[in-house]
Amino acid sequence: MPNKKYKKLLVVCGTGIATSTIVSRKVKDILNQRGIYNFYIKQSSLAQVPSEVSHYDLLITVSNHKKAYDIPSVDGVCFLTGVRKEEAINKIVKIVNED
Amino acid sequence: MNFKNLLDDDIIHLGVKASCAEELLGFMSDSLEKHDYVKSSFKEAIINREQEFATGLPLESGGIAIPHTTTEHVNQAVVSVAILDKPVPFKMMGNHDETVYADVIFMLALKQAHTQLEMLQDLMKLIQDQDMMKQMKEATCTKDIIQLLEVN
């Protein structure tokens, strides 16, 4: 099997401390459980996003950011509430699996 | 659960009456400050941060909020809990256009997120457990809350 392209995910919350920590750990666990390892996941704060976003393939947001970026984004609040989580997971899996 | 040393009867509040989120956050912050868990700057910081980055979460079991702020306002890491008589409106985390009526509040006074990661993960697991949340709301004394958080 050819190696999949390595994807970089950025999880963003207000301070980059509490909620992004939980969400990034959760997304990592869920992807690993599905046998997906070709990704790197990092947490960040909203203020840091503009300087970091160009290095990433996907934004997972847990904060109210109005600004649109050039990369796809997924609402990560569902990883805290458990409500409609499957939709977000499917979107993340699709992007990580893209060539 | 990993709530050991992060809970204290004095900052668990049952049957709280508040007319709005700000009043509630002020009340909980004052209590934390009174017991030396946070600095005097905590209250303003947590109210401001709630406006900038709201923490209301719509769960299957109803609305909750997990207000928190940056670590420099905290003396000692602790989790304050409030169970409200009537829900108060919070803005939703990640989408400030939505309102969440919250009646269970976990105010997180964090020193370092990484060392409290397990607690935070446990907390997220707990809030997604509808039966646990129901028991939290039905608690009749602060010991009930501590037991639910520590044992489950």
PDB file of C-alpha atoms in Angstrom:
ATOM      1  CA  MET A   1       0.000   0.000   0.000  1.00  0.00           C
ATOM      2  CA  PRO A   2       1.434   3.384  -0.960  1.00  0.00           C
ATOM      3  CA  ASN A   3       2.070   5.824   1.827  1.00  0.00           C
ATOM      4  CA  LYS A   4      -0.686   8.323   2.277  1.00  0.00           C
ATOM      5  CA  LYS A   5       0.085  11.980   2.123  1.00  0.00           C
ATOM      6  CA  TYR A   6       0.825  13.401   5.555  1.00  0.00           C
ATOM      7  CA  LYS A   7      -1.781  15.931   6.715  1.00  0.00           C
ATOM      8  CA  LYS A   8      -1.517  18.698   9.271  1.00  0.00           C
ATOM      9  CA  LEU A   9      -4.480  19.630  11.437  1.00  0.00           C
ATOM     10  CA  LEU A  10      -4.743  22.750  13.578  1.00  0.00           C
ATOM     11  CA  VAL A  11      -7.202  22.858  16.482  1.00  0.00           C
ATOM     12  CA  VAL A  12      -8.078  26.404  17.511  1.00  0.00           C
ATOM     13  CA  CYS A  13      -9.736  27.784  20.621  1.00  0.00           C
ATOM     14  CA  GLY A  14      -9.655  31.139  22.397  1.00  0.00           C
ATOM     15  CA  THR A  15      -6.466  30.678  24.381  1.00  0.00           C
ATOM     16  CA  GLY A  16      -5.059  27.471  22.913  1.00  0.00           C
ATOM     17  CA  ILE A  17      -5.126  25.924  26.380  1.00  0.00           C
ATOM     18  CA  ALA A  18      -8.232  24.126  27.568  1.00  0.00           C
ATOM     19  CA  THR A  19     -10.774  23.224  24.932  1.00  0.00           C
ATOM     20  CA  SER A  20      -8.313  22.837  22.066  1.00  0.00           C
ATOM     21  CA  THR A  21      -6.347  20.414  24.247  1.00  0.00           C
ATOM     22  CA  ILE A  22      -9.378  18.211  24.744  1.00  0.00           C
ATOM     23  CA  VAL A  23     -10.496  18.378  21.138  1.00  0.00           C
ATOM     24  CA  SER A  24      -7.067  17.651  19.670  1.00  0.00           C
ATOM     25  CA  ARG A  25      -6.624  14.626  21.911  1.00  0.00           C
ATOM     26  CA  LYS A  26     -10.079  13.390  21.009  1.00  0.00           C
ATOM     27  CA  VAL A  27      -9.609  13.790  17.271  1.00  0.00           C
ATOM     28  CA  LYS A  28      -6.242  12.027  17.473  1.00  0.00           C
ATOM     29  CA  ASP A  29      -7.781   9.097  19.375  1.00  0.00           C
ATOM     30  CA  ILE A  30     -10.721   8.791  16.987  1.00  0.00           C
ATOM     31  CA  LEU A  31      -8.497   8.825  13.895  1.00  0.00           C
ATOM     32  CA  ASN A  32      -6.050   6.342  15.421  1.00  0.00           C
ATOM     33  CA  GLN A  33      -8.948   4.034  16.314  1.00  0.00           C
ATOM     34  CA  ARG A  34      -9.821   4.034  12.630  1.00  0.00           C
ATOM     35  CA  GLY A  35      -6.281   3.106  11.707  1.00  0.00           C
ATOM     36  CA  ILE A  36      -5.431   6.584  10.470  1.00  0.00           C
ATOM     37  CA  TYR A  37      -1.960   7.775  11.416  1.00  0.00           C
ATOM     38  CA  ASN A  38      -0.857   9.965   8.495  1.00  0.00           C
ATOM     39  CA  PHE A  39      -1.482  13.221  10.310  1.00  0.00           C
ATOM     40  CA  TYR A  40      -0.004  15.693  12.731  1.00  0.00           C
ATOM     41  CA  ILE A  41      -2.312  17.599  15.063  1.00  0.00           C
ATOM     42  CA  LYS A  42      -1.498  20.755  16.980  1.00  0.00           C
ATOM     43  CA  GLN A  43      -3.487  23.110  19.135  1.00  0.00           C
ATOM     44  CA  SER A  44      -3.338  26.858  18.884  1.00  0.00           C
ATOM     45  CA  SER A  45      -5.023  30.066  19.940  1.00  0.00           C
ATOM     46  CA  LEU A  46      -7.175  32.233  17.741  1.00  0.00           C
ATOM     47  CA  ALA A  47      -4.563  34.987  17.826  1.00  0.00           C
ATOM     48  CA  GLN A  48      -1.894  32.684  16.396  1.00  0.00           C
ATOM     49  CA  VAL A  49      -3.949  31.335  13.514  1.00  0.00           C
ATOM     50  CA  PRO A  50      -3.066  33.966  10.872  1.00  0.00           C
ATOM     51  CA  SER A  51       0.666  33.250  11.223  1.00  0.00           C
ATOM     52  CA  GLU A  52       0.281  29.465  11.301  1.00  0.00           C
ATOM     53  CA  VAL A  53      -2.606  28.613   9.020  1.00  0.00           C
ATOM     54  CA  SER A  54      -0.609  28.441   5.788  1.00  0.00           C
ATOM     55  CA  HIS A  55       1.282  25.396   7.118  1.00  0.00           C
ATOM     56  CA  TYR A  56      -1.875  23.377   7.728  1.00  0.00           C
ATOM     57  CA  ASP A  57      -4.416  21.377   5.720  1.00  0.00           C
ATOM     58  CA  LEU A  58      -7.422  21.622   8.022  1.00  0.00           C
ATOM     59  CA  LEU A  59      -8.685  23.893  10.791  1.00  0.00           C
ATOM     60  CA  ILE A  60     -10.793  22.444  13.594  1.00  0.00           C
ATOM     61  CA  THR A  61     -12.321  25.396  15.412  1.00  0.00           C
ATOM     62  CA  VAL A  62     -13.706  25.653  18.918  1.00  0.00           C
ATOM     63  CA  SER A  63     -13.894  29.422  18.854  1.00  0.00           C
ATOM     64  CA  ASN A  64     -16.046  32.027  17.246  1.00  0.00           C
ATOM     65  CA  HIS A  65     -13.806  33.078  14.386  1.00  0.00           C
ATOM     66  CA  LYS A  66     -15.396  35.158  11.679  1.00  0.00           C
ATOM     67  CA  LYS A  67     -12.426  35.337   9.371  1.00  0.00           C
ATOM     68  CA  ALA A  68     -12.315  32.860   6.522  1.00  0.00           C
ATOM     69  CA  TYR A  69      -9.049  31.109   5.677  1.00  0.00           C
ATOM     70  CA  ASP A  70      -7.912  29.353   2.529  1.00  0.00           C
ATOM     71  CA  ILE A  71      -8.051  25.887   4.062  1.00  0.00           C
ATOM     72  CA  PRO A  72     -11.118  23.819   4.957  1.00  0.00           C
ATOM     73  CA  SER A  73     -12.473  24.040   8.467  1.00  0.00           C
ATOM     74  CA  VAL A  74     -14.610  21.844  10.706  1.00  0.00           C
ATOM     75  CA  ASP A  75     -16.588  22.922  13.756  1.00  0.00           C
ATOM     76  CA  GLY A  76     -14.997  21.103  16.712  1.00  0.00           C
ATOM     77  CA  VAL A  77     -17.581  21.933  19.383  1.00  0.00           C
ATOM     78  CA  CYS A  78     -19.280  18.579  18.716  1.00  0.00           C
ATOM     79  CA  PHE A  79     -16.240  16.825  20.219  1.00  0.00           C
ATOM     80  CA  LEU A  80     -17.126  18.501  23.516  1.00  0.00           C
ATOM     81  CA  THR A  81     -20.874  17.962  23.406  1.00  0.00           C
ATOM     82  CA  GLY A  82     -21.044  14.637  21.562  1.00  0.00           C
ATOM     83  CA  VAL A  83     -23.899  16.056  19.502  1.00  0.00           C
ATOM     84  CA  ARG A  84     -23.598  15.434  15.728  1.00  0.00           C
ATOM     85  CA  LYS A  85     -20.039  14.244  16.102  1.00  0.00           C
ATOM     86  CA  GLU A  86     -20.184  11.746  13.209  1.00  0.00           C
ATOM     87  CA  GLU A  87     -20.585  14.472  10.617  1.00  0.00           C
ATOM     88  CA  ALA A  88     -17.426  16.223  11.748  1.00  0.00           C
ATOM     89  CA  ILE A  89     -15.484  12.963  11.968  1.00  0.00           C
ATOM     90  CA  ASN A  90     -16.470  12.011   8.432  1.00  0.00           C
ATOM     91  CA  LYS A  91     -15.349  15.367   7.118  1.00  0.00           C
ATOM     92  CA  ILE A  92     -12.005  15.138   8.919  1.00  0.00           C
ATOM     93  CA  VAL A  93     -11.418  11.555   7.743  1.00  0.00           C
ATOM     94  CA  LYS A  94     -12.198  12.559   4.160  1.00  0.00           C
ATOM     95  CA  ILE A  95      -9.678  15.394   4.226  1.00  0.00           C
ATOM     96  CA  VAL A  96      -6.945  13.334   5.900  1.00  0.00           C
ATOM     97  CA  ASN A  97      -7.460  10.568   3.335  1.00  0.00           C
ATOM     98  CA  GLU A  98      -7.291  12.880   0.319  1.00  0.00           C
ATOM     99  CA  ASP A  99      -4.289  12.519  -1.960  1.00  0.00           C
TER     100      ASP A  99
ATOM    101  CA  MET B   1     -12.037  10.288  37.736  1.00  0.00           C
ATOM    102  CA  ASN B   2      -9.158  12.682  37.936  1.00  0.00           C
ATOM    103  CA  PHE B   3     -10.842  15.340  40.002  1.00  0.00           C
ATOM    104  CA  LYS B   4      -8.837  14.563  43.115  1.00  0.00           C
ATOM    105  CA  ASN B   5      -7.648  17.744  44.832  1.00  0.00           C
ATOM    106  CA  LEU B   6      -9.595  19.854  42.343  1.00  0.00           C
ATOM    107  CA  LEU B   7     -12.881  19.943  44.247  1.00  0.00           C
ATOM    108  CA  ASP B   8     -13.909  21.759  47.403  1.00  0.00           C
ATOM    109  CA  ASP B   9     -17.322  21.974  49.133  1.00  0.00           C
ATOM    110  CA  ASP B  10     -16.917  25.720  49.581  1.00  0.00           C
ATOM    111  CA  ILE B  11     -16.997  26.421  45.851  1.00  0.00           C
ATOM    112  CA  ILE B  12     -19.772  24.033  44.871  1.00  0.00           C
ATOM    113  CA  HIS B  13     -23.064  25.891  44.755  1.00  0.00           C
ATOM    114  CA  LEU B  14     -26.512  24.309  44.601  1.00  0.00           C
ATOM    115  CA  GLY B  15     -29.849  26.011  43.913  1.00  0.00           C
ATOM    116  CA  VAL B  16     -28.155  29.123  42.554  1.00  0.00           C
ATOM    117  CA  LYS B  17     -30.386  31.973  41.423  1.00  0.00           C
ATOM    118  CA  ALA B  18     -28.972  34.313  38.798  1.00  0.00           C
ATOM    119  CA  SER B  19     -30.630  36.521  36.228  1.00  0.00           C
ATOM    120  CA  CYS B  20     -27.821  36.513  33.688  1.00  0.00           C
ATOM    121  CA  ALA B  21     -24.476  34.901  32.885  1.00  0.00           C
ATOM    122  CA  GLU B  22     -22.464  37.888  34.089  1.00  0.00           C
ATOM    123  CA  GLU B  23     -24.128  37.884  37.496  1.00  0.00           C
ATOM    124  CA  LEU B  24     -23.515  34.162  37.791  1.00  0.00           C
ATOM    125  CA  LEU B  25     -19.855  34.389  36.745  1.00  0.00           C
ATOM    126  CA  GLY B  26     -19.390  37.235  39.231  1.00  0.00           C
ATOM    127  CA  PHE B  27     -20.903  35.198  42.048  1.00  0.00           C
ATOM    128  CA  MET B  28     -18.767  32.125  41.323  1.00  0.00           C
ATOM    129  CA  SER B  29     -15.601  34.227  40.896  1.00  0.00           C
ATOM    130  CA  ASP B  30     -16.184  36.067  44.173  1.00  0.00           C
ATOM    131  CA  SER B  31     -16.479  32.741  45.930  1.00  0.00           C
ATOM    132  CA  LEU B  32     -13.237  31.466  44.352  1.00  0.00           C
ATOM    133  CA  GLU B  33     -11.448  34.668  45.338  1.00  0.00           C
ATOM    134  CA  LYS B  34     -12.790  34.510  48.882  1.00  0.00           C
ATOM    135  CA  HIS B  35     -11.250  31.067  49.240  1.00  0.00           C
ATOM    136  CA  ASP B  36      -7.935  32.207  47.729  1.00  0.00           C
ATOM    137  CA  TYR B  37      -8.108  29.968  44.690  1.00  0.00           C
ATOM    138  CA  VAL B  38      -7.907  32.913  42.303  1.00  0.00           C
ATOM    139  CA  LYS B  39      -6.521  36.423  42.199  1.00  0.00           C
ATOM    140  CA  SER B  40      -8.699  39.537  42.277  1.00  0.00           C
ATOM    141  CA  SER B  41      -8.160  39.901  38.514  1.00  0.00           C
ATOM    142  CA  PHE B  42      -9.908  36.589  37.811  1.00  0.00           C
ATOM    143  CA  LYS B  43     -13.477  37.906  37.876  1.00  0.00           C
ATOM    144  CA  GLU B  44     -13.029  40.573  35.238  1.00  0.00           C
ATOM    145  CA  ALA B  45     -10.882  38.234  33.133  1.00  0.00           C
ATOM    146  CA  ILE B  46     -13.428  35.424  33.107  1.00  0.00           C
ATOM    147  CA  ILE B  47     -16.346  37.762  32.340  1.00  0.00           C
ATOM    148  CA  ASN B  48     -14.436  39.392  29.483  1.00  0.00           C
ATOM    149  CA  ARG B  49     -13.298  36.103  28.107  1.00  0.00           C
ATOM    150  CA  GLU B  50     -16.827  34.733  28.144  1.00  0.00           C
ATOM    151  CA  GLN B  51     -17.859  37.660  25.945  1.00  0.00           C
ATOM    152  CA  GLU B  52     -14.983  37.114  23.562  1.00  0.00           C
ATOM    153  CA  PHE B  53     -14.946  33.298  23.563  1.00  0.00           C
ATOM    154  CA  ALA B  54     -18.254  31.984  24.848  1.00  0.00           C
ATOM    155  CA  THR B  55     -18.413  28.578  26.558  1.00  0.00           C
ATOM    156  CA  GLY B  56     -22.071  27.548  26.405  1.00  0.00           C
ATOM    157  CA  LEU B  57     -22.424  23.928  25.251  1.00  0.00           C
ATOM    158  CA  PRO B  58     -25.735  22.461  24.053  1.00  0.00           C
ATOM    159  CA  LEU B  59     -25.796  18.872  25.276  1.00  0.00           C
ATOM    160  CA  GLU B  60     -28.382  16.155  24.766  1.00  0.00           C
ATOM    161  CA  SER B  61     -29.274  16.619  28.443  1.00  0.00           C
ATOM    162  CA  GLY B  62     -29.588  20.410  28.258  1.00  0.00           C
ATOM    163  CA  GLY B  63     -27.271  23.385  28.275  1.00  0.00           C
ATOM    164  CA  ILE B  64     -24.121  23.793  30.337  1.00  0.00           C
ATOM    165  CA  ALA B  65     -21.235  26.244  30.360  1.00  0.00           C
ATOM    166  CA  ILE B  66     -17.541  25.757  31.122  1.00  0.00           C
ATOM    167  CA  PRO B  67     -16.213  29.296  31.720  1.00  0.00           C
ATOM    168  CA  HIS B  68     -12.438  29.571  32.053  1.00  0.00           C
ATOM    169  CA  THR B  69      -9.671  32.055  31.447  1.00  0.00           C
ATOM    170  CA  THR B  70      -5.911  32.297  31.157  1.00  0.00           C
ATOM    171  CA  THR B  71      -3.785  30.806  33.898  1.00  0.00           C
ATOM    172  CA  GLU B  72      -2.137  33.940  35.342  1.00  0.00           C
ATOM    173  CA  HIS B  73      -5.295  34.824  37.306  1.00  0.00           C
ATOM    174  CA  VAL B  74      -5.268  31.508  39.175  1.00  0.00           C
ATOM    175  CA  ASN B  75      -3.508  30.708  42.469  1.00  0.00           C
ATOM    176  CA  GLN B  76      -4.444  27.061  42.768  1.00  0.00           C
ATOM    177  CA  ALA B  77      -6.146  24.864  40.203  1.00  0.00           C
ATOM    178  CA  VAL B  78      -9.710  24.005  41.105  1.00  0.00           C
ATOM    179  CA  VAL B  79     -13.114  23.328  39.552  1.00  0.00           C
ATOM    180  CA  SER B  80     -16.103  25.286  40.830  1.00  0.00           C
ATOM    181  CA  VAL B  81     -19.581  23.897  40.142  1.00  0.00           C
ATOM    182  CA  ALA B  82     -22.936  25.671  40.160  1.00  0.00           C
ATOM    183  CA  ILE B  83     -26.332  24.042  39.705  1.00  0.00           C
ATOM    184  CA  LEU B  84     -28.930  26.686  38.872  1.00  0.00           C
ATOM    185  CA  ASP B  85     -32.595  26.856  39.800  1.00  0.00           C
ATOM    186  CA  LYS B  86     -33.365  28.273  36.385  1.00  0.00           C
ATOM    187  CA  PRO B  87     -31.114  28.276  33.308  1.00  0.00           C
ATOM    188  CA  VAL B  88     -29.448  31.516  32.244  1.00  0.00           C
ATOM    189  CA  PRO B  89     -28.546  32.348  28.640  1.00  0.00           C
ATOM    190  CA  PHE B  90     -24.941  31.879  27.537  1.00  0.00           C
ATOM    191  CA  LYS B  91     -23.628  32.311  24.041  1.00  0.00           C
ATOM    192  CA  MET B  92     -22.626  29.068  22.391  1.00  0.00           C
ATOM    193  CA  MET B  93     -18.989  28.117  22.123  1.00  0.00           C
ATOM    194  CA  GLY B  94     -17.813  28.532  18.535  1.00  0.00           C
ATOM    195  CA  ASN B  95     -21.023  30.215  17.408  1.00  0.00           C
ATOM    196  CA  HIS B  96     -22.011  33.366  19.238  1.00  0.00           C
ATOM    197  CA  ASP B  97     -25.213  33.710  17.218  1.00  0.00           C
ATOM    198  CA  GLU B  98     -26.665  30.770  19.128  1.00  0.00           C
ATOM    199  CA  THR B  99     -27.904  30.967  22.723  1.00  0.00           C
ATOM    200  CA  VAL B 100     -27.507  28.096  25.171  1.00  0.00           C
ATOM    201  CA  TYR B 101     -29.676  28.066  28.285  1.00  0.00           C
ATOM    202  CA  ALA B 102     -27.324  26.612  30.870  1.00  0.00           C
ATOM    203  CA  ASP B 103     -28.221  25.290  34.312  1.00  0.00           C
ATOM    204  CA  VAL B 104     -25.010  23.432  35.139  1.00  0.00           C
ATOM    205  CA  ILE B 105     -21.806  25.450  35.261  1.00  0.00           C
ATOM    206  CA  PHE B 106     -18.257  24.144  35.589  1.00  0.00           C
ATOM    207  CA  MET B 107     -15.951  27.086  36.196  1.00  0.00           C
ATOM    208  CA  LEU B 108     -12.419  25.903  35.469  1.00  0.00           C
ATOM    209  CA  ALA B 109      -9.618  27.668  37.298  1.00  0.00           C
ATOM    210  CA  LEU B 110      -6.654  26.145  35.499  1.00  0.00           C
ATOM    211  CA  LYS B 111      -2.965  26.467  36.247  1.00  0.00           C
ATOM    212  CA  GLN B 112      -1.603  24.341  33.410  1.00  0.00           C
ATOM    213  CA  ALA B 113      -3.834  22.686  30.870  1.00  0.00           C
ATOM    214  CA  HIS B 114      -1.450  19.839  30.154  1.00  0.00           C
ATOM    215  CA  THR B 115      -1.326  18.584  33.703  1.00  0.00           C
ATOM    216  CA  GLN B 116      -5.093  18.801  33.923  1.00  0.00           C
ATOM    217  CA  LEU B 117      -5.742  17.144  30.603  1.00  0.00           C
ATOM    218  CA  GLU B 118      -7.059  13.962  32.181  1.00  0.00           C
ATOM    219  CA  MET B 119      -9.470  15.936  34.322  1.00  0.00           C
ATOM    220  CA  LEU B 120     -10.666  17.874  31.284  1.00  0.00           C
ATOM    221  CA  GLN B 121     -11.148  14.651  29.328  1.00  0.00           C
ATOM    222  CA  ASP B 122     -13.062  13.114  32.202  1.00  0.00           C
ATOM    223  CA  LEU B 123     -15.196  16.218  32.444  1.00  0.00           C
ATOM    224  CA  MET B 124     -16.099  15.972  28.756  1.00  0.00           C
ATOM    225  CA  LYS B 125     -16.954  12.308  29.166  1.00  0.00           C
ATOM    226  CA  LEU B 126     -19.109  13.171  32.170  1.00  0.00           C
ATOM    227  CA  ILE B 127     -21.075  15.934  30.492  1.00  0.00           C
ATOM    228  CA  GLN B 128     -21.913  13.625  27.597  1.00  0.00           C
ATOM    229  CA  ASP B 129     -23.386  11.098  30.025  1.00  0.00           C
ATOM    230  CA  GLN B 130     -27.061  12.042  30.275  1.00  0.00           C
ATOM    231  CA  ASP B 131     -27.663   9.975  33.374  1.00  0.00           C
ATOM    232  CA  MET B 132     -24.752  11.597  35.200  1.00  0.00           C
ATOM    233  CA  MET B 133     -25.933  15.065  34.272  1.00  0.00           C
ATOM    234  CA  LYS B 134     -29.387  14.221  35.546  1.00  0.00           C
ATOM    235  CA  GLN B 135     -27.892  13.087  38.853  1.00  0.00           C
ATOM    236  CA  MET B 136     -25.841  16.283  39.062  1.00  0.00           C
ATOM    237  CA  LYS B 137     -28.985  18.364  38.691  1.00  0.00           C
ATOM    238  CA  GLU B 138     -30.782  16.300  41.314  1.00  0.00           C
ATOM    239  CA  ALA B 139     -27.987  16.579  43.879  1.00  0.00           C
ATOM    240  CA  THR B 140     -29.216  17.714  47.275  1.00  0.00           C
ATOM    241  CA  CYS B 141     -25.841  18.491  48.860  1.00  0.00           C
ATOM    242  CA  THR B 142     -22.352  19.395  47.734  1.00  0.00           C
ATOM    243  CA  LYS B 143     -21.055  15.983  48.808  1.00  0.00           C
ATOM    244  CA  ASP B 144     -23.316  14.408  46.158  1.00  0.00           C
ATOM    245  CA  ILE B 145     -21.596  16.470  43.476  1.00  0.00           C
ATOM    246  CA  ILE B 146     -18.112  15.631  44.740  1.00  0.00           C
ATOM    247  CA  GLN B 147     -18.975  11.960  44.869  1.00  0.00           C
ATOM    248  CA  LEU B 148     -20.405  11.968  41.355  1.00  0.00           C
ATOM    249  CA  LEU B 149     -17.294  13.665  39.994  1.00  0.00           C
ATOM    250  CA  GLU B 150     -14.728  11.665  41.932  1.00  0.00           C
ATOM    251  CA  VAL B 151     -16.220   8.208  41.822  1.00  0.00           C
ATOM    252  CA  ASN B 152     -17.679   7.935  38.358  1.00  0.00           C
TER     253      ASN B 152
END
